[in-house]
PDB file of C-alpha atoms in Angstrom:
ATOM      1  CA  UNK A1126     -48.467   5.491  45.544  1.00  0.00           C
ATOM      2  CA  UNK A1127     -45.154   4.075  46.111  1.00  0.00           C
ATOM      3  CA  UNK A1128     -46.086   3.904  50.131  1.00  0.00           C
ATOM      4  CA  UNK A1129     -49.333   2.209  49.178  1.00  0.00           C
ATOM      5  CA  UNK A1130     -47.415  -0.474  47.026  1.00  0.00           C
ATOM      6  CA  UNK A1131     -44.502  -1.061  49.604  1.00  0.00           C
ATOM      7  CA  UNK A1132     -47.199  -1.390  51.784  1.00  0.00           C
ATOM      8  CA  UNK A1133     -49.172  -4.104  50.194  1.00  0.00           C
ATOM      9  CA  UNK A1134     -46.123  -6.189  49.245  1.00  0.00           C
ATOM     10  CA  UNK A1135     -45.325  -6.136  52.673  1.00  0.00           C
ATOM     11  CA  UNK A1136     -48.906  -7.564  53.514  1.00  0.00           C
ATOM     12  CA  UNK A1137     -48.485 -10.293  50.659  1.00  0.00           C
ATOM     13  CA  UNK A1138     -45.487 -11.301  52.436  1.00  0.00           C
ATOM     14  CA  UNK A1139     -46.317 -11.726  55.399  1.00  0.00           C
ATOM     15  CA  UNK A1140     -49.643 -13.686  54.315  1.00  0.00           C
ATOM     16  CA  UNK A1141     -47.089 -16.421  52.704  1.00  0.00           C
ATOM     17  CA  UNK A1142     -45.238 -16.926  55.552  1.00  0.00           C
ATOM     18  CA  UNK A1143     -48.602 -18.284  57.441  1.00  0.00           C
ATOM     19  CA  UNK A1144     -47.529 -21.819  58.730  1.00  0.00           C
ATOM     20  CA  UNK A1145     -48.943 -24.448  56.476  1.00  0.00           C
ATOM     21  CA  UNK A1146     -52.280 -25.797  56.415  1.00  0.00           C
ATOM     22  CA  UNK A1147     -53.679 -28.965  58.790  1.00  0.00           C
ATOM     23  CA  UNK A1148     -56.407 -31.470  58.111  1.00  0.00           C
ATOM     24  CA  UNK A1149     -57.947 -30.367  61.262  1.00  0.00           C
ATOM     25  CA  UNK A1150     -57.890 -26.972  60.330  1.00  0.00           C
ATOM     26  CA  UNK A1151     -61.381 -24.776  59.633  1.00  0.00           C
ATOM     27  CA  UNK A1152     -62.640 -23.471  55.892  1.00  0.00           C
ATOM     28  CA  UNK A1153     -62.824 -19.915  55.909  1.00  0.00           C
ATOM     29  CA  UNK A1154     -66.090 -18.141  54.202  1.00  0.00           C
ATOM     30  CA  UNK A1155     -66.576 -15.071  52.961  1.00  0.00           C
ATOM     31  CA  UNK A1156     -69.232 -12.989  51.852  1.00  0.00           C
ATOM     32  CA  UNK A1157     -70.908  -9.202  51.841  1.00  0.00           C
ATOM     33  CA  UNK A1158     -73.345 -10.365  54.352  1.00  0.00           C
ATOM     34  CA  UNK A1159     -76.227 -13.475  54.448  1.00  0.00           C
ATOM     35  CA  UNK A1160     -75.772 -14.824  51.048  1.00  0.00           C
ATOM     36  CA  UNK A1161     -72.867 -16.791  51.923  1.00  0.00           C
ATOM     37  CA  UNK A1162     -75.133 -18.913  53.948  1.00  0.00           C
ATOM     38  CA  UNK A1163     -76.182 -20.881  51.297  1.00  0.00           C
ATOM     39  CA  UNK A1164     -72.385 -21.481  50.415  1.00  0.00           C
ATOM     40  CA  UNK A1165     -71.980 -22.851  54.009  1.00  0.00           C
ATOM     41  CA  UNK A1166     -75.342 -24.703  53.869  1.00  0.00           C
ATOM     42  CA  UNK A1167     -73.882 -26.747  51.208  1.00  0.00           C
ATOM     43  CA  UNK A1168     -70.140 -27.268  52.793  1.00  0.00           C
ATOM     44  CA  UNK A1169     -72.210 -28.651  55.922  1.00  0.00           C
ATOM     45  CA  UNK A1170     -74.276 -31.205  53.518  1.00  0.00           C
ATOM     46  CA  UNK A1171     -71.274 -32.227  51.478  1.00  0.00           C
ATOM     47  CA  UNK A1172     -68.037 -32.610  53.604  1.00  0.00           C
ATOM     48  CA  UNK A1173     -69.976 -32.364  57.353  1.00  0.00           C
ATOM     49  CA  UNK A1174     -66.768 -33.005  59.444  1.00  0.00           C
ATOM     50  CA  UNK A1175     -65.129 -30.067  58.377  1.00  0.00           C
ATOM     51  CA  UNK A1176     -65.356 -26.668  60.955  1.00  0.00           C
ATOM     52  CA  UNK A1177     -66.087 -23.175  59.038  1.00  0.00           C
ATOM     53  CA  UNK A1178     -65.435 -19.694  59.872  1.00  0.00           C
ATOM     54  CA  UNK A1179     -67.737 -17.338  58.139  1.00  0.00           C
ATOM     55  CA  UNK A1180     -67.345 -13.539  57.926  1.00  0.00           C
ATOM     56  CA  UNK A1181     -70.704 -11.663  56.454  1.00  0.00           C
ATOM     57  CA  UNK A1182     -69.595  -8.255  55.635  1.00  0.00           C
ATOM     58  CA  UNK A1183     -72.904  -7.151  57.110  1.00  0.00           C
ATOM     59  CA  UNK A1184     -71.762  -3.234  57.447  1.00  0.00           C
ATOM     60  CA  UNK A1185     -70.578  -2.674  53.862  1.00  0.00           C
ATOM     61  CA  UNK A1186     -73.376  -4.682  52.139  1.00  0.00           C
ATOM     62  CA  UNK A1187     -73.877  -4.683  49.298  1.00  0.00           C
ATOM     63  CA  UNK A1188     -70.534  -5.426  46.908  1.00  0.00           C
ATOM     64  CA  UNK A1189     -72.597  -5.125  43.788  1.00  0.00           C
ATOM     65  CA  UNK A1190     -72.649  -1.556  43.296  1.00  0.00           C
ATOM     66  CA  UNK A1191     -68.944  -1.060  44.527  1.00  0.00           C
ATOM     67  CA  UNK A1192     -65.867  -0.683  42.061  1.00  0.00           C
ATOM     68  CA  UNK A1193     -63.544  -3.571  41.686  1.00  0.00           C
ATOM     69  CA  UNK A1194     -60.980  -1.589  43.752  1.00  0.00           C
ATOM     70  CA  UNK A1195     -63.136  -1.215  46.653  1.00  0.00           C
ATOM     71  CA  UNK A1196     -64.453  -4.798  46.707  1.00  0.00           C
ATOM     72  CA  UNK A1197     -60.977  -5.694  46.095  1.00  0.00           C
ATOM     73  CA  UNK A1198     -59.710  -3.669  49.198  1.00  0.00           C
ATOM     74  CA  UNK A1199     -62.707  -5.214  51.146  1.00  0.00           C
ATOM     75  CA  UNK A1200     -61.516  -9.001  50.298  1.00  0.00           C
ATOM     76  CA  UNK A1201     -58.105  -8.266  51.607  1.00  0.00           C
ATOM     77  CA  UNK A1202     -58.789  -7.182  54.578  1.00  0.00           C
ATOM     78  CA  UNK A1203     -61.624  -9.957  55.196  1.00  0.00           C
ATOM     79  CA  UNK A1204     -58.694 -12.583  54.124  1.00  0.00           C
ATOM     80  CA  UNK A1205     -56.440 -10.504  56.805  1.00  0.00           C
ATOM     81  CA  UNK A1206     -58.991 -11.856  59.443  1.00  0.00           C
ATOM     82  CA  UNK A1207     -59.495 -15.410  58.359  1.00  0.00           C
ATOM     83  CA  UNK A1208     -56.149 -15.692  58.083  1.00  0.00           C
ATOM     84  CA  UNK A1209     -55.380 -15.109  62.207  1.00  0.00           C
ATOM     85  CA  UNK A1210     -58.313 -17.935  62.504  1.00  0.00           C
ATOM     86  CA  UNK A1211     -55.883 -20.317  61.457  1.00  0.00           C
ATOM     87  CA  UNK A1212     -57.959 -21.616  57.926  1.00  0.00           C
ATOM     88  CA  UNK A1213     -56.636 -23.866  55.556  1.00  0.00           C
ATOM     89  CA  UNK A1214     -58.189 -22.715  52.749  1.00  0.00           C
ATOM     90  CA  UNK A1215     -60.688 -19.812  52.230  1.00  0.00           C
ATOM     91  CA  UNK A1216     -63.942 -19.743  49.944  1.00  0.00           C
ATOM     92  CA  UNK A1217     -64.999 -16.572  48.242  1.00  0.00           C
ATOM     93  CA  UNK A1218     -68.771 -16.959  49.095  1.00  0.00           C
ATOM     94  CA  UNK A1219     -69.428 -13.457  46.799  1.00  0.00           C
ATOM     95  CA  UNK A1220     -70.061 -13.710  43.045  1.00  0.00           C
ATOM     96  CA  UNK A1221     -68.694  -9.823  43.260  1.00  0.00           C
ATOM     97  CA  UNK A1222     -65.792 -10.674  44.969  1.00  0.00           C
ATOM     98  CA  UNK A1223     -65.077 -13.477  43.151  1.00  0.00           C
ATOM     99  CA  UNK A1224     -65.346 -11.451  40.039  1.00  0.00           C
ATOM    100  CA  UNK A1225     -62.949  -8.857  41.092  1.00  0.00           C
ATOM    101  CA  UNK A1226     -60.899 -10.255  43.846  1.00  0.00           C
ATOM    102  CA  UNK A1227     -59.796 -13.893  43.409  1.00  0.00           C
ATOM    103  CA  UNK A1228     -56.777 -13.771  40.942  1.00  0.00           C
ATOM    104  CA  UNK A1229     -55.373 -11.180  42.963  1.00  0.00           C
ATOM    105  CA  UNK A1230     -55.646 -13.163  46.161  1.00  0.00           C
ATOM    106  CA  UNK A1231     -54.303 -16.257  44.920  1.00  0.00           C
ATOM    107  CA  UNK A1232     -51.447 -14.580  44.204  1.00  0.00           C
ATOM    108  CA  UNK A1233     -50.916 -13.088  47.285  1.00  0.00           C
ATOM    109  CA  UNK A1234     -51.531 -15.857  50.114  1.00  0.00           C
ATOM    110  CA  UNK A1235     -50.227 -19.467  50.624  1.00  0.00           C
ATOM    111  CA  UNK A1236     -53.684 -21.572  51.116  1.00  0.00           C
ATOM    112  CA  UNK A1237     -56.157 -22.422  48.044  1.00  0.00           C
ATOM    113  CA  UNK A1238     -58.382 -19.654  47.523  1.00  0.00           C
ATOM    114  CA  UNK A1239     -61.635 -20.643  45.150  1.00  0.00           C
ATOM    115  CA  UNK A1240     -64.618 -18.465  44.290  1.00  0.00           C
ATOM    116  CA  UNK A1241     -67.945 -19.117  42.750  1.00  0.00           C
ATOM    117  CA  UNK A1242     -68.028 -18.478  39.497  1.00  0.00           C
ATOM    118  CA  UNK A1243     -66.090 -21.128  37.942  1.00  0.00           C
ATOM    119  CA  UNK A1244     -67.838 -23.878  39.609  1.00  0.00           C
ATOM    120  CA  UNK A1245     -70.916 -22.907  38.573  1.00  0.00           C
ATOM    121  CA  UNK A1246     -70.222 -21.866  34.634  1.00  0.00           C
ATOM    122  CA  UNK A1247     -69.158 -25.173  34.587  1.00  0.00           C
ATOM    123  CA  UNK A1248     -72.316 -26.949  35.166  1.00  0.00           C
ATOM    124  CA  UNK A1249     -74.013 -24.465  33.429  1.00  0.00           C
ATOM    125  CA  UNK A1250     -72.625 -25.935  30.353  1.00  0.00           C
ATOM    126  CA  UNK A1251     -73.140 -29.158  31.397  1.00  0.00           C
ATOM    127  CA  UNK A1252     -76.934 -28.305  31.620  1.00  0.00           C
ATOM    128  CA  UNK A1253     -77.380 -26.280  28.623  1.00  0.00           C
ATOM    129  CA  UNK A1254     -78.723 -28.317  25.392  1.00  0.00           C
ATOM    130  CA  UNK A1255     -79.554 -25.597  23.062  1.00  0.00           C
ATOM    131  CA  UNK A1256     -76.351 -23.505  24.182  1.00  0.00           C
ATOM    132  CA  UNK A1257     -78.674 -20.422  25.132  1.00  0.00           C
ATOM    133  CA  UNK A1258     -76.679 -19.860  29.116  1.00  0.00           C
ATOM    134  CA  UNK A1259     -78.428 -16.801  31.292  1.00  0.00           C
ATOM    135  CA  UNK A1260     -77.279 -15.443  34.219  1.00  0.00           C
ATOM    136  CA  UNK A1261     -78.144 -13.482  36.762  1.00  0.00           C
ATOM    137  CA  UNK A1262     -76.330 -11.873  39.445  1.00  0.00           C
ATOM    138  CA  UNK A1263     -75.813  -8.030  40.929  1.00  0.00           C
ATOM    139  CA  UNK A1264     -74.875  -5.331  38.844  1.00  0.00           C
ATOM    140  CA  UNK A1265     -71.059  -5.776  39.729  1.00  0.00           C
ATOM    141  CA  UNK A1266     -71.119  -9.220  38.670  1.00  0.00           C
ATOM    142  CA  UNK A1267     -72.558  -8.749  35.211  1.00  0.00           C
ATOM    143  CA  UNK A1268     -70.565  -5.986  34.509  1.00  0.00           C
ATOM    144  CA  UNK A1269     -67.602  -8.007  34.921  1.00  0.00           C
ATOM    145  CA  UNK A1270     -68.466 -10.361  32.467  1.00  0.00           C
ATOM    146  CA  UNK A1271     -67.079 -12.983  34.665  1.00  0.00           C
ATOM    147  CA  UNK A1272     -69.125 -15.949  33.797  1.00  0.00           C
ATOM    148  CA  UNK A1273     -69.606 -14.923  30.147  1.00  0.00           C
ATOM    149  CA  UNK A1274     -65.280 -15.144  29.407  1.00  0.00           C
ATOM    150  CA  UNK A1275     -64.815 -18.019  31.755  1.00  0.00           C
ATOM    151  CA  UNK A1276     -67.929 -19.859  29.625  1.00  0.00           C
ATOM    152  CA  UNK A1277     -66.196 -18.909  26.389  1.00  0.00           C
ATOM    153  CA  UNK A1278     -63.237 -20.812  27.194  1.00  0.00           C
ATOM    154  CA  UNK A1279     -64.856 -23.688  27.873  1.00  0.00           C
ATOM    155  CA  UNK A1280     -67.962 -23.740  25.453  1.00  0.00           C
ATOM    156  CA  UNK A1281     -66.802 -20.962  22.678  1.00  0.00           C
ATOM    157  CA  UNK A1282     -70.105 -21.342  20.770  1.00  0.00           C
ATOM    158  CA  UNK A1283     -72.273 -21.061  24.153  1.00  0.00           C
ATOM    159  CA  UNK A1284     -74.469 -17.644  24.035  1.00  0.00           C
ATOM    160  CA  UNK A1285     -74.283 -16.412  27.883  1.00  0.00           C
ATOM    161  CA  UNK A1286     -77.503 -13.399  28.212  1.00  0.00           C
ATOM    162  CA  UNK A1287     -76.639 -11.904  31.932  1.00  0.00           C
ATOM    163  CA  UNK A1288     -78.995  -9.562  33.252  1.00  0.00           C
ATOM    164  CA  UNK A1289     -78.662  -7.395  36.491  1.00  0.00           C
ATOM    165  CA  UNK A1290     -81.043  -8.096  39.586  1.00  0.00           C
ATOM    166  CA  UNK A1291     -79.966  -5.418  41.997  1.00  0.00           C
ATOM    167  CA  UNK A1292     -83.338  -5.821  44.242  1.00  0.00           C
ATOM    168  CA  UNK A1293     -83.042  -9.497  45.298  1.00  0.00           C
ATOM    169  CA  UNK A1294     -80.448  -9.173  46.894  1.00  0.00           C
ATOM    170  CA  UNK A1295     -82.350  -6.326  49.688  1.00  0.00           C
ATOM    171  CA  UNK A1296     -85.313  -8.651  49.377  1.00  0.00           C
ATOM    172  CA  UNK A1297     -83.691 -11.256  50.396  1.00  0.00           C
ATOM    173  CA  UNK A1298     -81.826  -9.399  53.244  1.00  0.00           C
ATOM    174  CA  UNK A1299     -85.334  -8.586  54.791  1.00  0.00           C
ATOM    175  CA  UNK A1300     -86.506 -11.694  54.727  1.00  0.00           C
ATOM    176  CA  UNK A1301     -89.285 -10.901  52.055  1.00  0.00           C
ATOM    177  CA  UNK A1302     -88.452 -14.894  50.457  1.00  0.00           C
ATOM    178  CA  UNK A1303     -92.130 -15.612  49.456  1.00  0.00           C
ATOM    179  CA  UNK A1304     -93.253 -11.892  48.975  1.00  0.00           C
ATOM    180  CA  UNK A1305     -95.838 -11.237  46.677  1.00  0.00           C
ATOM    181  CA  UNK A1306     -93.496  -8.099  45.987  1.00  0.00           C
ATOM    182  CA  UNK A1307     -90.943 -10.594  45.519  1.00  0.00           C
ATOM    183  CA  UNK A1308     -92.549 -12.139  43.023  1.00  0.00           C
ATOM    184  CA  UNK A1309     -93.743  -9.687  41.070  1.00  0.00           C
ATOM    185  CA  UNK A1310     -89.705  -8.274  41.270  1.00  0.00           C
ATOM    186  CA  UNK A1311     -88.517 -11.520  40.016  1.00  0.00           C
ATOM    187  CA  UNK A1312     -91.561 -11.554  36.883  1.00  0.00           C
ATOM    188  CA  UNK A1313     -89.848  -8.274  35.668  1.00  0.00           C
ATOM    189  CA  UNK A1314     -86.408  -9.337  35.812  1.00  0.00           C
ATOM    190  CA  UNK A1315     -86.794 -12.833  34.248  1.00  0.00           C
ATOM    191  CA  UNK A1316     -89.277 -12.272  31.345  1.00  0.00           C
ATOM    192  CA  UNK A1317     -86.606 -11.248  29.528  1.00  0.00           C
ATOM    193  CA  UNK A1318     -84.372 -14.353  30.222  1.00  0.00           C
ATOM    194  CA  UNK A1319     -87.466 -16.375  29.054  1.00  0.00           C
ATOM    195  CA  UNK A1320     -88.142 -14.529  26.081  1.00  0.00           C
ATOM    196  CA  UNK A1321     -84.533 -15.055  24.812  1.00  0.00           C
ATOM    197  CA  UNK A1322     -84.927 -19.230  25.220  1.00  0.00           C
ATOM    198  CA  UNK A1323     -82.192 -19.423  27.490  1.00  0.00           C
ATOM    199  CA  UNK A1324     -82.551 -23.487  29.051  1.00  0.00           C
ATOM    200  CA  UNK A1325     -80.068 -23.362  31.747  1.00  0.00           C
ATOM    201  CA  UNK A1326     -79.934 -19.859  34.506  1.00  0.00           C
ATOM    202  CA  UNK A1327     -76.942 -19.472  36.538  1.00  0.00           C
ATOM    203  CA  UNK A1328     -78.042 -18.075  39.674  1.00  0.00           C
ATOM    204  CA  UNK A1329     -75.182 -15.492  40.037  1.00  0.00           C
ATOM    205  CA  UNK A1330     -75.327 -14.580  43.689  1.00  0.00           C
ATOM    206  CA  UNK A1331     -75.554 -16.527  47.055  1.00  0.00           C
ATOM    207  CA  UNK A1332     -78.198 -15.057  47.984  1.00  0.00           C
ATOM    208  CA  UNK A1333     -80.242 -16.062  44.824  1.00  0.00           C
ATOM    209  CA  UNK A1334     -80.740 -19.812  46.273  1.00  0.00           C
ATOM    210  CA  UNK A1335     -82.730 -18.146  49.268  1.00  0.00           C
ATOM    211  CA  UNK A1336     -85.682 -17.609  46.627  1.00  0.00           C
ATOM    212  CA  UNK A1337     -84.654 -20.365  44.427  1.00  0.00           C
ATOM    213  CA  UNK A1338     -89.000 -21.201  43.879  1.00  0.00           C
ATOM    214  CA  UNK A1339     -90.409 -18.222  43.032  1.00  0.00           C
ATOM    215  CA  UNK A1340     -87.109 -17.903  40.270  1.00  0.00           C
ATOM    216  CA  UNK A1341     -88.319 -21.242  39.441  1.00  0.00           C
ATOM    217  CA  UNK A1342     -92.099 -20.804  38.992  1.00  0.00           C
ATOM    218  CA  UNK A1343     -91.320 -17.778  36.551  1.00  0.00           C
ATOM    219  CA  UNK A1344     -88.849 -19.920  34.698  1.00  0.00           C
ATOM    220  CA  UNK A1345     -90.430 -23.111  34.308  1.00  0.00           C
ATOM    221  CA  UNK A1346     -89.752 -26.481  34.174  1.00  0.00           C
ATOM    222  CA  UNK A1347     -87.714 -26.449  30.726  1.00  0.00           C
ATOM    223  CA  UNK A1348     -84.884 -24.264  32.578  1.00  0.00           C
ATOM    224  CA  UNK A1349     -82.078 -25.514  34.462  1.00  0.00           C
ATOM    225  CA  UNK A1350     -81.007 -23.642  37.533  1.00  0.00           C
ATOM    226  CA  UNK A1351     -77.636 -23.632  38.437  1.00  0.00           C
ATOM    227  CA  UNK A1352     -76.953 -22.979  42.679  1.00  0.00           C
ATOM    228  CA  UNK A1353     -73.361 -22.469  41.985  1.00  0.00           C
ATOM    229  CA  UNK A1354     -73.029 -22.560  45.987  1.00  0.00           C
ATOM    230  CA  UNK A1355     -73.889 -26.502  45.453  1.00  0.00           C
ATOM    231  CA  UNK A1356     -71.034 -26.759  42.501  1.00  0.00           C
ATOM    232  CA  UNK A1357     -68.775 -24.659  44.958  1.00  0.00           C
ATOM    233  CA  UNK A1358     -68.781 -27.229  47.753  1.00  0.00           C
ATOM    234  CA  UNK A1359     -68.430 -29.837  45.573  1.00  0.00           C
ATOM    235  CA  UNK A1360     -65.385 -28.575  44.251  1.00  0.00           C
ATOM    236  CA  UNK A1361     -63.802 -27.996  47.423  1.00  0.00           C
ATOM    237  CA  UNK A1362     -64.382 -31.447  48.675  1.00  0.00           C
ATOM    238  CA  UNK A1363     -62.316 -32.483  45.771  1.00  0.00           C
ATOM    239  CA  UNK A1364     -59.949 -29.993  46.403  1.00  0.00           C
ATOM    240  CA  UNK A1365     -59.148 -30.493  49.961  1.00  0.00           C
ATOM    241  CA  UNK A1366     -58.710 -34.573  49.301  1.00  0.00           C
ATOM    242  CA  UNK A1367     -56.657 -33.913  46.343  1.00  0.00           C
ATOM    243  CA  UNK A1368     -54.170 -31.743  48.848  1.00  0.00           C
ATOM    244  CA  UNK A1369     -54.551 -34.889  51.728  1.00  0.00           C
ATOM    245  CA  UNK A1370     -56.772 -31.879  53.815  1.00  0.00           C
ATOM    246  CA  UNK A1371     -59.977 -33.502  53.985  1.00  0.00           C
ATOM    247  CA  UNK A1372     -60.749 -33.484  58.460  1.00  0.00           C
ATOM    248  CA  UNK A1373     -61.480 -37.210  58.677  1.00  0.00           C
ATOM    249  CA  UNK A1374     -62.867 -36.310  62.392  1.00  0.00           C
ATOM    250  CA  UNK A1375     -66.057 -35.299  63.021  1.00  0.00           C
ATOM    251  CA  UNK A1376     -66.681 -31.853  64.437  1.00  0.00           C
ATOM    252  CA  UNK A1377     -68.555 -30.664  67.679  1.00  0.00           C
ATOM    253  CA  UNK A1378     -71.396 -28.336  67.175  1.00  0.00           C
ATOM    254  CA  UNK A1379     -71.914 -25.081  68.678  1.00  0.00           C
ATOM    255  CA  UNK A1380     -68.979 -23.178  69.461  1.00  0.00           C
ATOM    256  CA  UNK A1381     -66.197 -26.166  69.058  1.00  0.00           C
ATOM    257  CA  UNK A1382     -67.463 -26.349  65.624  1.00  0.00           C
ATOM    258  CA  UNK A1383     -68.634 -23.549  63.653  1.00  0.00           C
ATOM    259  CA  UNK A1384     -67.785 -19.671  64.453  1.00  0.00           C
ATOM    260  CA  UNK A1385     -69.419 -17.123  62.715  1.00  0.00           C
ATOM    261  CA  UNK A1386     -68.350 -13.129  62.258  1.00  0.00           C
ATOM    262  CA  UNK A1387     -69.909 -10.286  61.190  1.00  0.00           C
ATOM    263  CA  UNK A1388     -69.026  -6.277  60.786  1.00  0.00           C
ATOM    264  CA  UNK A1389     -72.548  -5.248  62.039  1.00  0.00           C
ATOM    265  CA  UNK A1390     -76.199  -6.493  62.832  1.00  0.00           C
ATOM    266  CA  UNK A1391     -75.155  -9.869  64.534  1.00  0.00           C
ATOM    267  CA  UNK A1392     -78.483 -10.482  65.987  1.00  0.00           C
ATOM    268  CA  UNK A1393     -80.462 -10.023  62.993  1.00  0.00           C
ATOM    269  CA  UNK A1394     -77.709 -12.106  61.137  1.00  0.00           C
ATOM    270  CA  UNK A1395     -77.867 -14.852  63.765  1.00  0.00           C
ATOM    271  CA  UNK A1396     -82.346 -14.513  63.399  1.00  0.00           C
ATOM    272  CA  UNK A1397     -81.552 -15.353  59.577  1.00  0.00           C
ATOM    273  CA  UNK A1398     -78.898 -18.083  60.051  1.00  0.00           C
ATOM    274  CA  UNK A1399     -80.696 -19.872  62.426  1.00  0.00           C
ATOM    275  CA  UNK A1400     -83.626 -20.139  60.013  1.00  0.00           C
ATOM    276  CA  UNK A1401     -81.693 -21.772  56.907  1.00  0.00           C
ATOM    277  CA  UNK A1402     -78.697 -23.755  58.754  1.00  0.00           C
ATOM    278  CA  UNK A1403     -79.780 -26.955  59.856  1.00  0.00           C
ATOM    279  CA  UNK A1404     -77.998 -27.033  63.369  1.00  0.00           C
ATOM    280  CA  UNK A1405     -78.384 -22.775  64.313  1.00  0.00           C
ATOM    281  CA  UNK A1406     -75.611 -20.999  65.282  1.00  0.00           C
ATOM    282  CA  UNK A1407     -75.089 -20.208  69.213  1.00  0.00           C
ATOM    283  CA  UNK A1408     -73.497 -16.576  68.471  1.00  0.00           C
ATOM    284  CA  UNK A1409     -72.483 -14.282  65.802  1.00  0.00           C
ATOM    285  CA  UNK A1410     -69.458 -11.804  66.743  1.00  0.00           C
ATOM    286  CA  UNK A1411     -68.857  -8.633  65.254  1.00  0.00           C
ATOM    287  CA  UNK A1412     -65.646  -7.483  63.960  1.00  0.00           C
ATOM    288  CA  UNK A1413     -64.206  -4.496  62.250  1.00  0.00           C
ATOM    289  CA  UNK A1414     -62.363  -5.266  59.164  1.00  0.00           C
ATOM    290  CA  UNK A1415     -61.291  -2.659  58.667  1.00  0.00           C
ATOM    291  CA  UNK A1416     -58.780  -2.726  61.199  1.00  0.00           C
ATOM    292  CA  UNK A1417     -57.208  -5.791  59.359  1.00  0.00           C
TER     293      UNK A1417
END
């Protein structure tokens, strides 16, 4: 125990000695594998001169089932690697992760670190008119009751009903967006949502967005959904120009602008990036995080 804590401290430190962040620097993205995309869909909409470097922890997907030490452990060492990219600040792309993970890590590097969740509990209450606030996000996520304290604190007499939707997120890693099997997934799932009244749904994990209609069509009209990847770009545009590290020069595309990682299956990762990022990627490279 003692080894494992010298240990870590001895990461920390050496994480806060980085050299300090540049304009011109990329945004590091993480997630457990594709969901993330829709996190860097967004960044590439709202602030389009700034460079990203993605990691999709295709090999240990997915974070939903995993204990918060494990998920912890697997942020680290996925913040280990962005770190020797050179990023100037690094976006938790994972509702999971951000669940578990992000107070730790902002403690324990030298660049802003954001996650997901706050961004998007925020609009939720924006959107909400009766107060009734659902969510839905992987097991992980729920359990944590993430969204439900941070809504609390900001809307005490809000009502947050979260409900688990462990099977989206494998439907949506096969590619199985407008599914018939898909839908009838997302019919059992949701009715209960519906029946409770909620008016605004959080969709709790990046890959949610990906099947965004049929969520919609079970819903209806009188529901709000929240993409908290949207809310999560927004908020690091205004974070990066309150800290004077908005890139004011626009970027090259292919492989001067963008790189994307991966820690297995880059091919059929690159197959699904290609078909929701407006410009492609050339390449996806694997890497081993663990060795970081």
């Amino acid at each position: 125990m003692v080894q494992q804590f010298m240990a870590l401290s001895q990461w920390s430190n050496s994480m806060k000695t980085e050299s300090a962040a540049q304009p011109g620097a990329p945004i590091g993205v993480f997630d457990s594998g594709v969901g993330g995309l829709t996190v860097v869909r967004e960044i590439m909409r709202q602030i389009p001169n700034e460079r990203i470097v993605y990691f999709g922890d295709t090999a240990r997907v997915p974070y939903g089932n995993k204990s918060r030490e494990t998920v912890t452990r697997y942020s680290r060492q996925i913040v280990h690697f962005l770190r020797t990219q050179n990023v100037k600040t690094i976006v938790i792309a994972c509702n999971t992760a951000s669940a578990y993970a992000l107070e730790e890590l902002e403690q324990e590097i030298d660049i802003p670190v954001i996650g997901v969740v706050k961004p998007g509990a925020k609009a939720a209450v924006e959107a909400t008119r009766n107060g009734k606030i659902g969510v839905i996000a992987t097991a992980g996520t729920i359990a944590s009751k993430i969204y439900s304290q941070y809504i609390e604190t900001i809307a005490p007499d809000a009502s947050v009903i979260g409900k688990a939707c462990p099977l989206f997120v494998p439907l949506v890693e096969e590619g199985l967006l407008q599914d018939p099997v898909t839908d009838e997934i997302a019919r059992r799932y949701l009715t209960e949502l519906k029946d409770r009244q909620i008016d605004s749904l959080i969709l709790g994990c990046t890959h949610y967005p990906l099947i965004r209609d049929t969520i919609e069509k079970v819903m209806g009209d009188e529901v709000t959904l929240v993409n908290p990847a949207y809310e999560t770009a927004r908020e690091l545009k205004e974070l990066l120009a309150e800290r004077s590290l908005l890139n004011e020069k626009p970027i090259g595309l292919g492989e001067d602008g963008h790189s994307f990682y991966v820690s297995d299956a880059a091919e059929k990762f690159q197959v699904f990036a290609n078909s929701i990022l407006k410009y492609g990627i050339l390449s996806a490279k694997i890497v081993n995080a663990e060795k970081y």
